[in-house]
Amino acid sequence: MSPILLQVISSILAWFFLFCGFLHQNRHRRTEWSCRMVTFLHGLMVTFLSGYIVFIDGPWPLTHAGHPNTPLQEFALCLSLGYFILDFCCCVLLNSEGDLILSHHLLSMGGMSLVLDSGKSGPEINAIVFVSEITNPFLQMRWFLRDSGRYNSFAGDVVDVLFVALFLGLRIVGGAWIMHSVMKSSKTFGTLKGGILAMYGVSFMFLMESSVLARRKSTRNSRLGKTEEAEEITPSGHLNQSANGCENCTKDCVVNWR
């Protein structure tokens, strides 16, 4: 068995046992909660590891696209590939994600497998992992806040702002920079270039989905704010019927915009 394959299998088992541990400790919660915790930890670990590789260990991906993999790059890719294989299976079995996420996972697994098999292009793929996964912890925090009923709060707004800022700054702008260096590199093989281009297209589709969700939240908060301003309280503590139109107007508005 090759060392790369052994690392990938070990990674799958490590993430699987971590998932089982979360399931055991949180039996009162849904299975998806444990999947999301594994995803959150993967996002943190891989972001720090790939960031260290890109900015400290090297080589610099914008000038060394298509160069041979380093042992640390291969370790990071094996760690991430094992996670994506496990998470893809969870998404399919639980039917918890749409076609866009599944396409993202398939492209990620295919790209990492190509790089590990060929032994080159580690610098640019690790850079792509960094700009892609740095937003993932915030995406999971958003889900946890929504699951606990705390999303429509200051914490939810902070998470949304950080997610959008990092997504635009790194995944879109930084991703375009990386993609440009990859496309003009003569050492990066064509199949990988096509996969990277497809991944960037998926990022734009994620951006469109995020924009729709942001507009919905903004509209909902605006409607709720106007409803609260329209409420007038009488000295006895009762709602003024002429001010809010009907006794249950506020309640109905809140229900309709959740």
Short mmCIF file of C-alpha atoms in Angstrom, two decimals:
data_model
loop_
_atom_site.label_atom_id
_atom_site.label_comp_id
_atom_site.label_asym_id
_atom_site.label_seq_id
_atom_site.Cartn_x
_atom_site.Cartn_y
_atom_site.Cartn_z
CA MET A 1 0.00 0.00 0.00
CA SER A 2 1.38 3.41 -0.97
CA PRO A 3 2.07 5.98 1.77
CA ILE A 4 -0.41 8.42 0.19
CA LEU A 5 -3.24 5.87 0.18
CA LEU A 6 -2.42 4.92 3.76
CA GLN A 7 -2.64 8.57 4.82
CA VAL A 8 -6.01 9.00 3.09
CA ILE A 9 -7.45 5.87 4.73
CA SER A 10 -6.10 6.98 8.10
CA SER A 11 -7.71 10.38 7.58
CA ILE A 12 -11.10 8.83 6.77
CA LEU A 13 -10.93 6.67 9.89
CA ALA A 14 -9.84 9.60 12.08
CA TRP A 15 -12.73 11.80 10.93
CA PHE A 16 -15.14 8.87 11.21
CA PHE A 17 -14.16 8.12 14.81
CA LEU A 18 -14.43 11.82 15.65
CA PHE A 19 -17.92 11.81 14.15
CA CYS A 20 -18.85 8.73 16.20
CA GLY A 21 -17.52 10.45 19.33
CA PHE A 22 -19.76 13.46 18.72
CA LEU A 23 -22.72 11.15 18.10
CA HIS A 24 -22.10 9.32 21.39
CA GLN A 25 -21.67 12.49 23.43
CA ASN A 26 -24.68 14.22 21.85
CA ARG A 27 -27.25 11.47 21.52
CA HIS A 28 -30.04 13.96 22.22
CA ARG A 29 -29.13 15.95 19.10
CA ARG A 30 -29.69 15.27 15.42
CA THR A 31 -27.11 13.37 13.40
CA GLU A 32 -26.54 16.44 11.25
CA TRP A 33 -25.34 18.33 14.34
CA SER A 34 -22.43 15.89 14.72
CA CYS A 35 -21.65 16.14 10.99
CA ARG A 36 -21.55 19.91 11.28
CA MET A 37 -19.18 19.73 14.26
CA VAL A 38 -16.77 17.59 12.25
CA THR A 39 -17.06 20.06 9.36
CA PHE A 40 -16.38 22.97 11.73
CA LEU A 41 -13.24 21.34 13.15
CA HIS A 42 -12.02 20.37 9.68
CA GLY A 43 -12.45 23.95 8.52
CA LEU A 44 -10.40 25.29 11.44
CA MET A 45 -7.63 22.69 11.18
CA VAL A 46 -7.23 22.84 7.42
CA THR A 47 -7.40 26.64 7.32
CA PHE A 48 -4.52 26.99 9.79
CA LEU A 49 -2.51 24.18 8.19
CA SER A 50 -2.94 25.34 4.59
CA GLY A 51 -2.36 28.95 5.64
CA TYR A 52 0.93 27.94 7.25
CA ILE A 53 1.91 26.08 4.08
CA VAL A 54 1.04 29.00 1.80
CA PHE A 55 2.53 31.87 3.79
CA ILE A 56 5.37 30.27 5.79
CA ASP A 57 6.44 26.82 4.61
CA GLY A 58 6.06 27.53 0.90
CA PRO A 59 6.61 27.52 -1.94
CA TRP A 60 4.56 30.57 -2.95
CA PRO A 61 1.66 29.30 -5.12
CA LEU A 62 1.51 32.31 -7.43
CA THR A 63 5.06 31.71 -8.66
CA HIS A 64 5.36 27.94 -8.22
CA ALA A 65 2.14 26.59 -9.74
CA GLY A 66 2.67 23.07 -11.03
CA HIS A 67 5.75 22.43 -8.90
CA PRO A 68 6.30 19.12 -7.03
CA ASN A 69 4.41 18.50 -3.81
CA THR A 70 6.12 18.83 -0.45
CA PRO A 71 5.49 16.24 2.30
CA LEU A 72 3.52 18.79 4.33
CA GLN A 73 1.35 19.68 1.34
CA GLU A 74 0.58 16.01 0.78
CA PHE A 75 -0.27 15.53 4.45
CA ALA A 76 -2.69 18.47 4.36
CA LEU A 77 -4.34 17.22 1.17
CA CYS A 78 -4.68 13.67 2.54
CA LEU A 79 -6.22 15.06 5.74
CA SER A 80 -8.72 17.11 3.76
CA LEU A 81 -9.45 14.40 1.18
CA GLY A 82 -10.36 11.93 3.93
CA TYR A 83 -12.78 14.46 5.38
CA PHE A 84 -14.44 15.22 2.02
CA ILE A 85 -14.95 11.52 1.32
CA LEU A 86 -16.63 11.02 4.70
CA ASP A 87 -18.69 14.21 4.50
CA PHE A 88 -19.85 13.40 0.97
CA CYS A 89 -21.16 10.06 2.23
CA CYS A 90 -22.92 11.82 5.13
CA CYS A 91 -24.51 14.37 2.79
CA VAL A 92 -25.83 11.62 0.51
CA LEU A 93 -27.09 9.38 3.33
CA LEU A 94 -28.71 12.20 5.32
CA ASN A 95 -29.89 14.06 2.21
CA SER A 96 -28.86 17.24 4.03
CA GLU A 97 -27.26 19.19 1.17
CA GLY A 98 -28.16 20.23 -2.34
CA ASP A 99 -26.53 19.58 -5.69
CA LEU A 100 -24.21 22.58 -5.37
CA ILE A 101 -22.51 21.28 -2.21
CA LEU A 102 -22.27 17.78 -3.68
CA SER A 103 -20.68 19.21 -6.83
CA HIS A 104 -18.22 21.15 -4.68
CA HIS A 105 -17.26 17.98 -2.80
CA LEU A 106 -16.83 15.96 -5.99
CA LEU A 107 -14.61 18.63 -7.55
CA SER A 108 -12.58 18.88 -4.34
CA MET A 109 -12.07 15.13 -4.12
CA GLY A 110 -11.17 14.89 -7.80
CA GLY A 111 -8.68 17.75 -7.66
CA MET A 112 -6.94 16.50 -4.53
CA SER A 113 -6.76 12.96 -5.90
CA LEU A 114 -5.19 14.21 -9.15
CA VAL A 115 -2.57 16.24 -7.29
CA LEU A 116 -1.71 13.41 -4.90
CA ASP A 117 -1.49 10.92 -7.75
CA SER A 118 0.64 13.13 -10.01
CA GLY A 119 2.92 14.37 -7.24
CA LYS A 120 2.77 18.00 -8.38
CA SER A 121 0.62 21.16 -8.22
CA GLY A 122 0.51 20.99 -4.42
CA PRO A 123 1.26 24.73 -3.98
CA GLU A 124 -1.77 26.01 -5.88
CA ILE A 125 -4.19 23.37 -4.57
CA ASN A 126 -3.23 24.12 -0.96
CA ALA A 127 -3.80 27.81 -1.68
CA ILE A 128 -7.25 26.99 -3.07
CA VAL A 129 -8.01 24.90 0.02
CA PHE A 130 -7.03 27.88 2.19
CA VAL A 131 -9.23 30.47 0.46
CA SER A 132 -12.12 27.97 0.23
CA GLU A 133 -12.09 26.60 3.77
CA ILE A 134 -11.46 29.84 5.68
CA THR A 135 -15.16 30.73 5.35
CA ASN A 136 -16.39 27.27 6.34
CA PRO A 137 -16.25 27.73 10.15
CA PHE A 138 -18.45 30.82 9.84
CA LEU A 139 -20.89 28.92 7.64
CA GLN A 140 -21.17 26.24 10.33
CA MET A 141 -21.54 28.84 13.10
CA ARG A 142 -24.42 30.29 11.11
CA TRP A 143 -26.08 26.85 11.05
CA PHE A 144 -25.54 26.33 14.80
CA LEU A 145 -27.01 29.75 15.57
CA ARG A 146 -30.03 29.01 13.40
CA ASP A 147 -30.43 25.56 14.97
CA SER A 148 -30.42 27.09 18.46
CA GLY A 149 -32.80 29.89 17.49
CA ARG A 150 -30.17 32.63 17.92
CA TYR A 151 -29.46 33.48 14.32
CA ASN A 152 -31.60 36.63 14.27
CA SER A 153 -29.34 38.35 16.80
CA PHE A 154 -26.18 40.47 16.96
CA ALA A 155 -24.06 37.30 16.90
CA GLY A 156 -25.78 36.19 13.71
CA ASP A 157 -25.12 39.57 12.10
CA VAL A 158 -21.42 39.43 13.06
CA VAL A 159 -21.05 35.93 11.62
CA ASP A 160 -22.76 36.99 8.38
CA VAL A 161 -20.55 40.07 7.98
CA LEU A 162 -17.34 38.11 8.58
CA PHE A 163 -18.46 35.35 6.24
CA VAL A 164 -19.28 37.75 3.40
CA ALA A 165 -16.07 39.77 3.89
CA LEU A 166 -13.84 36.68 3.83
CA PHE A 167 -15.79 35.13 0.98
CA LEU A 168 -15.45 38.20 -1.23
CA GLY A 169 -11.90 39.06 -0.21
CA LEU A 170 -10.33 35.60 -0.31
CA ARG A 171 -12.56 33.16 -2.13
CA ILE A 172 -13.55 35.50 -4.97
CA VAL A 173 -10.69 38.01 -5.27
CA GLY A 174 -7.95 35.73 -3.94
CA GLY A 175 -9.37 32.81 -5.90
CA ALA A 176 -9.24 34.83 -9.13
CA TRP A 177 -5.60 35.68 -8.43
CA ILE A 178 -4.70 32.03 -7.89
CA MET A 179 -6.70 30.93 -10.93
CA HIS A 180 -4.89 33.47 -13.12
CA SER A 181 -1.47 32.15 -12.06
CA VAL A 182 -2.61 28.56 -12.61
CA MET A 183 -4.02 29.24 -16.08
CA LYS A 184 -0.81 30.81 -17.32
CA SER A 185 1.41 28.12 -15.78
CA SER A 186 2.86 25.65 -18.27
CA LYS A 187 3.54 23.12 -15.50
CA THR A 188 -0.08 22.68 -14.37
CA PHE A 189 -1.81 19.98 -16.45
CA GLY A 190 -4.98 20.79 -18.35
CA THR A 191 -7.38 18.58 -16.40
CA LEU A 192 -6.50 20.33 -13.16
CA LYS A 193 -6.89 23.74 -14.80
CA GLY A 194 -10.40 22.77 -15.88
CA GLY A 195 -11.24 21.57 -12.38
CA ILE A 196 -9.97 24.78 -10.80
CA LEU A 197 -12.03 26.83 -13.25
CA ALA A 198 -15.11 24.76 -12.35
CA MET A 199 -14.43 25.27 -8.63
CA TYR A 200 -14.30 29.02 -9.18
CA GLY A 201 -17.65 28.79 -10.95
CA VAL A 202 -19.08 26.95 -7.93
CA SER A 203 -17.76 29.76 -5.71
CA PHE A 204 -19.70 32.30 -7.79
CA MET A 205 -22.85 30.20 -7.41
CA PHE A 206 -22.26 30.14 -3.64
CA LEU A 207 -21.93 33.93 -3.78
CA MET A 208 -25.28 34.23 -5.55
CA GLU A 209 -26.97 31.99 -2.97
CA SER A 210 -25.42 33.98 -0.12
CA SER A 211 -26.63 37.24 -1.68
CA VAL A 212 -30.19 35.92 -1.85
CA LEU A 213 -30.07 34.83 1.81
CA ALA A 214 -28.61 38.19 2.87
CA ARG A 215 -31.38 40.09 1.07
CA ARG A 216 -34.03 37.91 2.70
CA LYS A 217 -32.58 38.49 6.16
CA SER A 218 -32.27 42.23 5.55
CA THR A 219 -35.87 42.44 4.34
CA ARG A 220 -37.13 40.39 7.28
CA ASN A 221 -35.27 42.53 9.82
CA SER A 222 -36.54 45.68 8.13
CA ARG A 223 -40.15 44.48 8.29
CA LEU A 224 -39.79 43.45 11.93
CA GLY A 225 -38.24 46.81 12.79
CA LYS A 226 -41.10 48.70 11.14
CA THR A 227 -43.63 46.54 12.98
CA GLU A 228 -42.01 47.27 16.34
CA GLU A 229 -41.94 51.02 15.60
CA ALA A 230 -45.64 50.93 14.70
CA GLU A 231 -46.63 49.48 18.07
CA GLU A 232 -47.98 52.00 20.55
CA ILE A 233 -48.49 51.00 24.16
CA THR A 234 -51.28 52.59 26.23
CA PRO A 235 -50.68 53.56 29.88
CA SER A 236 -52.47 50.38 30.95
CA GLY A 237 -49.94 48.31 29.01
CA HIS A 238 -52.29 47.23 26.18
CA LEU A 239 -51.61 47.65 22.49
CA ASN A 240 -53.33 50.60 20.87
CA GLN A 241 -55.70 49.00 18.34
CA SER A 242 -55.63 52.01 16.01
CA ALA A 243 -51.85 51.99 15.92
CA ASN A 244 -51.26 48.38 14.92
CA GLY A 245 -54.41 47.71 12.97
CA CYS A 246 -55.37 44.50 14.75
CA GLU A 247 -54.67 42.79 18.03
CA ASN A 248 -52.45 40.11 16.55
CA CYS A 249 -50.69 42.13 13.84
CA THR A 250 -47.26 41.98 15.43
CA LYS A 251 -47.55 38.28 16.12
CA ASP A 252 -48.66 37.56 12.55
CA CYS A 253 -45.83 39.59 11.06
CA VAL A 254 -43.24 37.76 13.12
CA VAL A 255 -44.62 34.37 12.11
CA ASN A 256 -44.83 35.27 8.42
CA TRP A 257 -41.26 36.51 8.21
CA ARG A 258 -39.51 33.68 10.04
#
